[in-house]
PDB file of C-alpha atoms and ligand atoms in Angstrom:
ATOM      1  CA  MET A   1       9.375 -12.398  17.563  1.00 83.00           C
ATOM      2  CA  PRO A   2       7.352 -16.211  17.176  1.00 88.00           C
ATOM      3  CA  LEU A   3       4.747 -16.460  15.148  1.00 91.00           C
ATOM      4  CA  ASN A   4       1.992 -17.022  16.859  1.00 89.00           C
ATOM      5  CA  GLU A   5       2.653 -14.082  18.860  1.00 88.00           C
ATOM      6  CA  LYS A   6       2.662 -12.031  15.105  1.00 92.00           C
ATOM      7  CA  MET A   7      -1.184 -14.110  14.795  1.00 93.00           C
ATOM      8  CA  LYS A   8      -2.510 -12.733  18.206  1.00 92.00           C
ATOM      9  CA  VAL A   9      -2.201  -8.583  15.981  1.00 95.00           C
ATOM     10  CA  LEU A  10      -3.801 -10.358  12.500  1.00 95.00           C
ATOM     11  CA  ARG A  11      -5.069  -7.769  10.035  1.00 94.00           C
ATOM     12  CA  ASN A  12      -7.984  -7.354  10.589  1.00 91.00           C
ATOM     13  CA  GLU A  13     -10.751  -6.331   8.520  1.00 88.00           C
ATOM     14  CA  LYS A  14      -9.865  -2.839   7.327  1.00 89.00           C
ATOM     15  CA  HIS A  15      -5.934  -4.482   6.425  1.00 90.00           C
ATOM     16  CA  ARG A  16      -4.849  -2.878  10.104  1.00 95.00           C
ATOM     17  CA  GLY A  17      -2.031  -5.202  12.012  1.00 96.00           C
ATOM     18  CA  TYR A  18      -0.477  -8.333  10.922  1.00 96.00           C
ATOM     19  CA  THR A  19      -0.051  -9.265   7.642  1.00 95.00           C
ATOM     20  CA  PRO A  20       1.833 -13.374   6.858  1.00 95.00           C
ATOM     21  CA  VAL A  21       3.777 -14.052   4.468  1.00 94.00           C
ATOM     22  CA  LEU A  22       1.739 -15.257   1.291  1.00 93.00           C
ATOM     23  CA  ASP A  23      -1.180 -12.970   2.412  1.00 90.00           C
ATOM     24  CA  GLU A  24      -1.296 -10.715  -0.352  1.00 90.00           C
ATOM     25  CA  LEU A  25      -0.870 -11.685  -3.578  1.00 91.00           C
ATOM     26  CA  LEU A  26      -0.052  -8.393  -6.116  1.00 91.00           C
ATOM     27  CA  ASP A  27       0.597 -10.519  -9.405  1.00 91.00           C
ATOM     28  CA  PRO A  28      -1.944 -13.010 -10.107  1.00 90.00           C
ATOM     29  CA  ASP A  29      -1.221 -13.689 -13.716  1.00 90.00           C
ATOM     30  CA  THR A  30       2.209 -14.167 -12.964  1.00 90.00           C
ATOM     31  CA  GLN A  31       2.816 -15.712  -8.846  1.00 93.00           C
ATOM     32  CA  VAL A  32       2.678 -19.130  -8.612  1.00 90.00           C
ATOM     33  CA  ARG A  33       1.920 -18.326  -4.737  1.00 91.00           C
ATOM     34  CA  GLY A  34       1.892 -14.636  -2.350  1.00 93.00           C
ATOM     35  CA  ASP A  35       4.433 -12.309  -1.973  1.00 92.00           C
ATOM     36  CA  TYR A  36       7.210 -14.149  -0.683  1.00 94.00           C
ATOM     37  CA  LYS A  37       6.924 -10.441   2.425  1.00 95.00           C
ATOM     38  CA  GLU A  38       5.938 -10.008   6.095  1.00 97.00           C
ATOM     39  CA  GLY A  39       4.269  -6.270   6.726  1.00 97.00           C
ATOM     40  CA  TYR A  40       2.413  -5.030   9.614  1.00 97.00           C
ATOM     41  CA  TYR A  41      -0.808  -2.204   8.244  1.00 96.00           C
ATOM     42  CA  ILE A  42      -1.136   1.296   9.956  1.00 97.00           C
ATOM     43  CA  GLY A  43      -4.373   2.916   8.565  1.00 96.00           C
ATOM     44  CA  VAL A  44      -5.651   6.543   9.882  1.00 94.00           C
ATOM     45  CA  GLU A  45      -7.083   6.006  13.712  1.00 93.00           C
ATOM     46  CA  VAL A  46     -10.597   6.235  13.886  1.00 94.00           C
ATOM     47  CA  PRO A  47     -12.181   4.491  17.178  1.00 92.00           C
ATOM     48  CA  GLU A  48     -14.911   2.348  17.627  1.00 91.00           C
ATOM     49  CA  GLY A  49     -18.460   3.942  17.533  1.00 94.00           C
ATOM     50  CA  ASP A  50     -17.094   6.681  15.268  1.00 96.00           C
ATOM     51  CA  PRO A  51     -19.107   6.688  12.290  1.00 95.00           C
ATOM     52  CA  GLU A  52     -16.847   7.433   9.678  1.00 95.00           C
ATOM     53  CA  SER A  53     -15.880   3.938  11.344  1.00 94.00           C
ATOM     54  CA  GLU A  54     -18.134   2.407   9.066  1.00 94.00           C
ATOM     55  CA  LYS A  55     -16.178   3.707   6.325  1.00 94.00           C
ATOM     56  CA  PRO A  56     -13.880   0.965   4.899  1.00 93.00           C
ATOM     57  CA  PHE A  57     -10.705   2.337   5.726  1.00 94.00           C
ATOM     58  CA  TYR A  58     -11.159   3.873   8.290  1.00 95.00           C
ATOM     59  CA  GLY A  59     -10.310   2.130  11.930  1.00 94.00           C
ATOM     60  CA  PRO A  60      -9.287   1.332  15.153  1.00 94.00           C
ATOM     61  CA  ASN A  61      -5.279   0.175  14.751  1.00 96.00           C
ATOM     62  CA  VAL A  62      -4.150  -3.294  15.296  1.00 95.00           C
ATOM     63  CA  TRP A  63      -1.301  -2.800  18.258  1.00 94.00           C
ATOM     64  CA  PRO A  64       0.788  -5.471  20.330  1.00 92.00           C
ATOM     65  CA  ALA A  65       0.741  -5.132  24.007  1.00 89.00           C
ATOM     66  CA  PRO A  66       2.331  -1.696  25.256  1.00 83.00           C
ATOM     67  CA  ASP A  67       4.552  -4.138  27.462  1.00 87.00           C
ATOM     68  CA  CYS A  68       5.469  -6.467  24.144  1.00 86.00           C
ATOM     69  CA  LEU A  69       6.724  -3.306  22.119  1.00 88.00           C
ATOM     70  CA  PRO A  70       7.353   0.212  24.610  1.00 92.00           C
ATOM     71  CA  GLY A  71       6.728   3.578  23.065  1.00 93.00           C
ATOM     72  CA  TRP A  72       6.166   1.838  20.004  1.00 94.00           C
ATOM     73  CA  ARG A  73       2.993   3.018  18.795  1.00 94.00           C
ATOM     74  CA  GLU A  74       3.305   6.156  19.240  1.00 95.00           C
ATOM     75  CA  THR A  75       6.613   6.571  16.685  1.00 96.00           C
ATOM     76  CA  MET A  76       5.026   5.177  14.165  1.00 96.00           C
ATOM     77  CA  GLU A  77       2.043   7.708  15.225  1.00 95.00           C
ATOM     78  CA  ARG A  78       3.557  10.399  14.931  1.00 95.00           C
ATOM     79  CA  PHE A  79       5.234   8.781  11.889  1.00 95.00           C
ATOM     80  CA  GLN A  80       1.860   8.846  10.109  1.00 94.00           C
ATOM     81  CA  ARG A  81       1.186  11.393  11.205  1.00 94.00           C
ATOM     82  CA  GLU A  82       4.401  13.563   9.522  1.00 96.00           C
ATOM     83  CA  ALA A  83       4.080  11.270   6.659  1.00 96.00           C
ATOM     84  CA  LEU A  84       0.483  12.615   5.864  1.00 96.00           C
ATOM     85  CA  GLU A  85       2.451  15.807   5.724  1.00 96.00           C
ATOM     86  CA  VAL A  86       5.591  15.230   3.239  1.00 96.00           C
ATOM     87  CA  ALA A  87       2.461  13.487   0.862  1.00 96.00           C
ATOM     88  CA  LYS A  88       0.544  16.651   1.017  1.00 97.00           C
ATOM     89  CA  ALA A  89       3.906  19.470   0.470  1.00 97.00           C
ATOM     90  CA  VAL A  90       4.414  16.732  -2.509  1.00 96.00           C
ATOM     91  CA  ALA A  91       0.623  17.352  -3.815  1.00 96.00           C
ATOM     92  CA  ARG A  92       0.964  20.067  -3.929  1.00 97.00           C
ATOM     93  CA  ILE A  93       4.389  19.968  -6.233  1.00 96.00           C
ATOM     94  CA  ILE A  94       2.328  18.065  -7.904  1.00 94.00           C
ATOM     95  CA  ALA A  95      -0.489  19.876  -9.061  1.00 96.00           C
ATOM     96  CA  LEU A  96       1.345  22.966  -9.855  1.00 96.00           C
ATOM     97  CA  ALA A  97       3.011  20.475 -12.715  1.00 94.00           C
ATOM     98  CA  LEU A  98      -0.333  19.952 -13.553  1.00 94.00           C
ATOM     99  CA  ASP A  99      -1.098  23.546 -13.948  1.00 95.00           C
ATOM    100  CA  LEU A 100      -3.664  23.583 -11.226  1.00 96.00           C
ATOM    101  CA  ASP A 101      -3.690  25.447  -8.446  1.00 97.00           C
ATOM    102  CA  ALA A 102      -1.561  24.294  -5.605  1.00 97.00           C
ATOM    103  CA  ASP A 103      -4.069  23.347  -2.673  1.00 96.00           C
ATOM    104  CA  PHE A 104      -5.763  21.748  -5.640  1.00 96.00           C
ATOM    105  CA  PHE A 105      -5.117  18.336  -3.505  1.00 96.00           C
ATOM    106  CA  ASP A 106      -6.014  19.887   0.022  1.00 96.00           C
ATOM    107  CA  LYS A 107      -9.671  20.384  -0.659  1.00 95.00           C
ATOM    108  CA  PRO A 108     -11.342  17.439   2.112  1.00 93.00           C
ATOM    109  CA  GLU A 109     -13.295  14.906  -0.419  1.00 93.00           C
ATOM    110  CA  MET A 110      -9.040  15.329  -1.188  1.00 95.00           C
ATOM    111  CA  LEU A 111      -6.146  14.720   1.288  1.00 96.00           C
ATOM    112  CA  GLY A 112      -8.090  16.958   3.214  1.00 94.00           C
ATOM    113  CA  GLN A 113     -10.128  13.178   4.997  1.00 94.00           C
ATOM    114  CA  ALA A 114      -7.298  11.080   3.419  1.00 96.00           C
ATOM    115  CA  ILE A 115      -6.776   7.418   3.489  1.00 96.00           C
ATOM    116  CA  ALA A 116      -3.793   6.504   4.179  1.00 96.00           C
ATOM    117  CA  THR A 117      -2.255   3.447   5.048  1.00 96.00           C
ATOM    118  CA  LEU A 118       1.600   2.548   6.434  1.00 97.00           C
ATOM    119  CA  ARG A 119       3.087  -0.711   5.190  1.00 97.00           C
ATOM    120  CA  LEU A 120       6.112  -1.583   7.163  1.00 97.00           C
ATOM    121  CA  LEU A 121       7.279  -4.131   5.280  1.00 97.00           C
ATOM    122  CA  HIS A 122      10.109  -6.688   5.965  1.00 97.00           C
ATOM    123  CA  TYR A 123      11.358  -9.939   3.387  1.00 95.00           C
ATOM    124  CA  GLU A 124      12.686 -12.320   5.368  1.00 93.00           C
ATOM    125  CA  GLY A 125      15.631 -13.316   3.227  1.00 90.00           C
ATOM    126  CA  GLN A 126      14.077 -16.074  -0.131  1.00 91.00           C
ATOM    127  CA  ILE A 127      15.754 -15.180  -3.351  1.00 94.00           C
ATOM    128  CA  SER A 128      12.684 -14.550  -5.742  1.00 94.00           C
ATOM    129  CA  ASP A 129      13.231 -17.716  -9.353  1.00 94.00           C
ATOM    130  CA  PRO A 130      10.963 -15.437 -12.053  1.00 91.00           C
ATOM    131  CA  SER A 131      11.026 -18.537 -13.917  1.00 92.00           C
ATOM    132  CA  LYS A 132       8.518 -20.314 -11.290  1.00 93.00           C
ATOM    133  CA  GLY A 133       6.429 -17.563 -10.331  1.00 93.00           C
ATOM    134  CA  MET A 134       8.356 -16.936  -7.418  1.00 94.00           C
ATOM    135  CA  TYR A 135       8.526 -13.103  -5.951  1.00 95.00           C
ATOM    136  CA  GLY A 136       9.360 -10.695  -2.990  1.00 95.00           C
ATOM    137  CA  ALA A 137       6.569  -8.859  -4.314  1.00 96.00           C
ATOM    138  CA  GLY A 138       4.975  -9.768  -7.734  1.00 95.00           C
ATOM    139  CA  ALA A 139       5.083  -6.844 -10.861  1.00 95.00           C
ATOM    140  CA  HIS A 140       1.839  -3.852  -9.441  1.00 94.00           C
ATOM    141  CA  SER A 141       1.930   0.006  -9.741  1.00 92.00           C
ATOM    142  CA  ASP A 142      -0.009   1.601  -6.227  1.00 92.00           C
ATOM    143  CA  TYR A 143      -3.826   2.081  -6.083  1.00 90.00           C
ATOM    144  CA  GLY A 144      -3.124   6.085  -4.846  1.00 91.00           C
ATOM    145  CA  LEU A 145      -2.500   9.336  -5.925  1.00 92.00           C
ATOM    146  CA  ILE A 146       1.857   9.124  -3.697  1.00 93.00           C
ATOM    147  CA  THR A 147       4.008   6.862  -2.636  1.00 94.00           C
ATOM    148  CA  LEU A 148       6.296   7.368  -0.161  1.00 94.00           C
ATOM    149  CA  LEU A 149       9.051   5.048  -0.058  1.00 91.00           C
ATOM    150  CA  ALA A 150      12.013   4.079   2.502  1.00 91.00           C
ATOM    151  CA  THR A 151      14.069   0.847   2.072  1.00 89.00           C
ATOM    152  CA  ASP A 152      17.167  -0.056   4.068  1.00 88.00           C
ATOM    153  CA  GLU A 153      19.905  -0.425   1.485  1.00 86.00           C
ATOM    154  CA  VAL A 154      19.260  -3.658   0.126  1.00 89.00           C
ATOM    155  CA  ALA A 155      18.852  -4.123  -3.689  1.00 87.00           C
ATOM    156  CA  GLY A 156      15.711  -6.244  -4.919  1.00 92.00           C
ATOM    157  CA  LEU A 157      13.230  -3.141  -5.930  1.00 93.00           C
ATOM    158  CA  GLN A 158      12.530  -3.257  -9.711  1.00 93.00           C
ATOM    159  CA  ILE A 159      10.608  -1.298 -12.253  1.00 91.00           C
ATOM    160  CA  CYS A 160       9.396  -1.386 -15.181  1.00 92.00           C
ATOM    161  CA  LYS A 161       8.415   1.181 -17.050  1.00 88.00           C
ATOM    162  CA  ASP A 162       6.711   0.240 -20.531  1.00 87.00           C
ATOM    163  CA  ARG A 163       3.929  -2.241 -19.342  1.00 89.00           C
ATOM    164  CA  ASP A 164       3.188  -3.167 -23.061  1.00 89.00           C
ATOM    165  CA  ALA A 165       6.986  -4.583 -23.655  1.00 90.00           C
ATOM    166  CA  LYS A 166       7.552  -7.766 -24.411  1.00 91.00           C
ATOM    167  CA  PRO A 167       9.353  -9.096 -22.848  1.00 91.00           C
ATOM    168  CA  GLN A 168       8.570  -6.815 -20.276  1.00 92.00           C
ATOM    169  CA  LEU A 169      12.249  -4.815 -19.208  1.00 94.00           C
ATOM    170  CA  TRP A 170      13.143  -5.073 -15.396  1.00 94.00           C
ATOM    171  CA  GLU A 171      15.523  -2.544 -13.863  1.00 92.00           C
ATOM    172  CA  ASP A 172      17.174  -2.341 -10.667  1.00 91.00           C
ATOM    173  CA  VAL A 173      16.327   0.491  -9.144  1.00 83.00           C
ATOM    174  CA  ALA A 174      16.832   3.173  -5.972  1.00 67.00           C
ATOM    175  CA  PRO A 175      14.420   5.605  -5.555  1.00 48.00           C
ATOM    176  CA  MET A 176      11.684   6.436  -8.461  1.00 49.00           C
ATOM    177  CA  LYS A 177       8.838   8.546  -8.746  1.00 46.00           C
ATOM    178  CA  GLY A 178       5.789   7.590  -9.663  1.00 47.00           C
ATOM    179  CA  SER A 179       3.084   4.612  -9.608  1.00 61.00           C
ATOM    180  CA  THR A 180       5.123   2.760 -12.047  1.00 76.00           C
ATOM    181  CA  LEU A 181       4.854  -0.602 -12.302  1.00 86.00           C
ATOM    182  CA  HIS A 182       7.501  -2.097  -9.775  1.00 89.00           C
ATOM    183  CA  ARG A 183       8.141  -5.489  -8.160  1.00 93.00           C
ATOM    184  CA  VAL A 184      10.529  -6.820  -5.643  1.00 93.00           C
ATOM    185  CA  LEU A 185      12.924  -9.627  -6.295  1.00 90.00           C
ATOM    186  CA  GLY A 186      14.406 -11.736  -3.339  1.00 91.00           C
ATOM    187  CA  THR A 187      18.524 -11.361  -3.448  1.00 87.00           C
ATOM    188  CA  GLY A 188      18.788 -13.868  -1.218  1.00 92.00           C
ATOM    189  CA  ARG A 189      19.366 -10.954   1.875  1.00 91.00           C
ATOM    190  CA  GLU A 190      16.801 -10.433   4.747  1.00 93.00           C
ATOM    191  CA  ARG A 191      15.361  -6.661   3.332  1.00 93.00           C
ATOM    192  CA  TYR A 192      13.038  -4.149   5.487  1.00 93.00           C
ATOM    193  CA  SER A 193      11.239  -1.196   3.341  1.00 93.00           C
ATOM    194  CA  ILE A 194       8.308   0.988   4.467  1.00 94.00           C
ATOM    195  CA  ALA A 195       5.581   1.917   2.698  1.00 93.00           C
ATOM    196  CA  PHE A 196       3.144   4.310   3.055  1.00 94.00           C
ATOM    197  CA  PHE A 197       0.067   4.526   0.256  1.00 93.00           C
ATOM    198  CA  VAL A 198      -2.157   7.865  -0.179  1.00 94.00           C
ATOM    199  CA  GLU A 199      -5.567   7.895  -1.189  1.00 95.00           C
ATOM    200  CA  PRO A 200      -8.442  10.375  -1.386  1.00 94.00           C
ATOM    201  CA  SER A 201     -11.604  10.317   0.601  1.00 95.00           C
ATOM    202  CA  HIS A 202     -13.402   7.673   0.633  1.00 96.00           C
ATOM    203  CA  ASP A 203     -15.852   9.740  -1.601  1.00 95.00           C
ATOM    204  CA  CYS A 204     -13.688  10.957  -3.546  1.00 95.00           C
ATOM    205  CA  LEU A 205     -14.649  10.901  -6.980  1.00 95.00           C
ATOM    206  CA  VAL A 206     -11.353  10.201  -8.616  1.00 95.00           C
ATOM    207  CA  GLU A 207     -11.185  11.183 -12.586  1.00 95.00           C
ATOM    208  CA  CYS A 208      -9.503  12.887 -15.337  1.00 95.00           C
ATOM    209  CA  LEU A 209      -7.495  16.236 -13.998  1.00 94.00           C
ATOM    210  CA  PRO A 210      -9.331  18.864 -15.134  1.00 93.00           C
ATOM    211  CA  THR A 211      -5.931  20.290 -16.728  1.00 94.00           C
ATOM    212  CA  CYS A 212      -5.344  16.432 -18.185  1.00 92.00           C
ATOM    213  CA  LYS A 213      -8.311  16.082 -20.398  1.00 93.00           C
ATOM    214  CA  SER A 214      -9.590  17.957 -23.960  1.00 95.00           C
ATOM    215  CA  ASP A 215     -11.364  17.451 -26.967  1.00 95.00           C
ATOM    216  CA  LYS A 216      -9.026  15.879 -28.671  1.00 94.00           C
ATOM    217  CA  ASN A 217      -7.851  13.946 -25.811  1.00 94.00           C
ATOM    218  CA  PRO A 218     -10.481  11.823 -23.386  1.00 95.00           C
ATOM    219  CA  PRO A 219     -10.444  10.701 -20.751  1.00 95.00           C
ATOM    220  CA  LYS A 220      -9.083   6.819 -20.758  1.00 92.00           C
ATOM    221  CA  PHE A 221     -10.810   5.878 -17.761  1.00 93.00           C
ATOM    222  CA  PRO A 222     -14.266   6.633 -16.367  1.00 96.00           C
ATOM    223  CA  PRO A 223     -14.574   8.829 -13.034  1.00 97.00           C
ATOM    224  CA  ILE A 224     -14.940   5.896 -10.041  1.00 96.00           C
ATOM    225  CA  LYS A 225     -15.337   6.135  -5.778  1.00 97.00           C
ATOM    226  CA  CYS A 226     -12.158   6.147  -3.934  1.00 96.00           C
ATOM    227  CA  GLU A 227     -13.271   3.506  -2.423  1.00 96.00           C
ATOM    228  CA  THR A 228     -14.798   0.867  -4.523  1.00 96.00           C
ATOM    229  CA  TYR A 229     -11.632   1.037  -6.652  1.00 95.00           C
ATOM    230  CA  LEU A 230      -9.581   0.940  -2.619  1.00 94.00           C
ATOM    231  CA  SER A 231     -11.790  -2.188  -1.265  1.00 94.00           C
ATOM    232  CA  GLN A 232     -10.929  -3.863  -4.973  1.00 94.00           C
ATOM    233  CA  ARG A 233      -7.578  -4.063  -5.324  1.00 91.00           C
ATOM    234  CA  TYR A 234      -7.392  -5.066  -1.876  1.00 91.00           C
ATOM    235  CA  LYS A 235     -10.385  -7.748  -2.568  1.00 91.00           C
ATOM    236  CA  ASP A 236      -7.892  -8.910  -5.013  1.00 89.00           C
ATOM    237  CA  THR A 237      -4.805  -8.704  -4.062  1.00 90.00           C
ATOM    238  CA  HIS A 238      -5.187 -10.373  -0.522  1.00 88.00           C
ATOM    239  CA  ALA A 239      -5.825 -13.510   1.099  1.00 87.00           C
ATOM    240  CA  ASP A 240      -9.771 -14.436   2.729  1.00 87.00           C
ATOM    241  CA  LEU A 241      -9.322 -14.073   6.420  1.00 87.00           C
ATOM    242  CA  ASN A 242     -11.310 -16.530   6.863  1.00 86.00           C
ATOM    243  CA  MET A 243      -8.426 -18.955   5.979  1.00 85.00           C
ATOM    244  CA  TYR A 244      -6.756 -17.886   8.772  1.00 86.00           C
ATOM    245  CA  ASN A 245      -9.595 -19.213  11.099  1.00 78.00           C
ATOM    246  CA  LYS A 246      -9.519 -22.907   9.791  1.00 73.00           C
ATOM    247  CA  GLN A 247      -5.907 -22.908   9.929  1.00 67.00           C
ATOM    248  CA  GLN A 248      -5.900 -22.463  13.759  1.00 59.00           C
ATOM    249  CA  THR A 249      -8.379 -24.769  14.391  1.00 49.00           C
TER     250      THR A 249
HETATM  251  O1  LIG B 301       9.057  -2.821  -0.296  1.00 76.75           O
HETATM  252  C1  LIG B 301       9.526  -2.106  -1.689  1.00 76.75           C
HETATM  253  O2  LIG B 301      10.588  -1.879  -2.139  1.00 76.75           O
HETATM  254  C2  LIG B 301       7.958  -2.029  -2.489  1.00 76.75           C
HETATM  255  C3  LIG B 301       6.436  -2.722  -1.866  1.00 76.75           C
HETATM  256  C4  LIG B 301       5.846  -2.465  -2.965  1.00 76.75           C
HETATM  257  O3  LIG B 301       6.032  -2.588  -4.173  1.00 76.75           O
HETATM  258  C5  LIG B 301       4.152  -1.811  -2.428  1.00 76.75           C
HETATM  259  O4  LIG B 301       3.837  -2.471  -1.046  1.00 76.75           O
HETATM  260  O5  LIG B 301       3.221  -1.405  -3.156  1.00 76.75           O
HETATM  261 FE1  LIG B 302       3.927  -0.889  -4.760  1.00 76.75          FE
END
């Protein structure tokens, strides 16, 4: 699809829709420009006018005209719904592994009203050059509770198991669990991936789990409201949308 067609479905303030190459800058300390990837972001559909749509990560999605990609919207809505069920099943296993009740994360303020974001990503085939600060996706760890990642067979994803190591050791991976520090190197081959990010509800107070703290092992971070944390991470890592208005005039 030509860029001017994609720009008709440019992402809105709620991070729904087309996200151009360089829009996201995941690791400002290391990257010279943004990520060499483009994407399409789809969130939980809440129609305009519904009071819930006032929340920063709920609202209407942006869709291409139906005659442009017939059936695509329905397929993506089904993917979103089913991926959330998979994430909830994974959350139950995590809860058991942490000595919590299996349904610990199913509470309404947690995954009962989850923020769930599907990102369809495309790396155009640019070769990354870390010495020049050029990456498919800069180093970061994901923001939420669970990310499900589906990729094609093209390499590029790397993880760093110890972010404090100097120098950091980056390893190529196939799939890997956890919110590990990771990045994507462009290898010169076009690459597609689909990341599905699952976070608790807007109002959830994210704090250290009861089974993960004790007097000797106090929480490492203060509690924070989920929407405050996520809004800040998106603000830190995405271009200001006003920039695109200026470019078009
Ligand atoms: O494309 C990938 O394999 C990973 C993308 C990623 O890390 C992200 O969007 O958070
Ligand atoms: Fe990531």
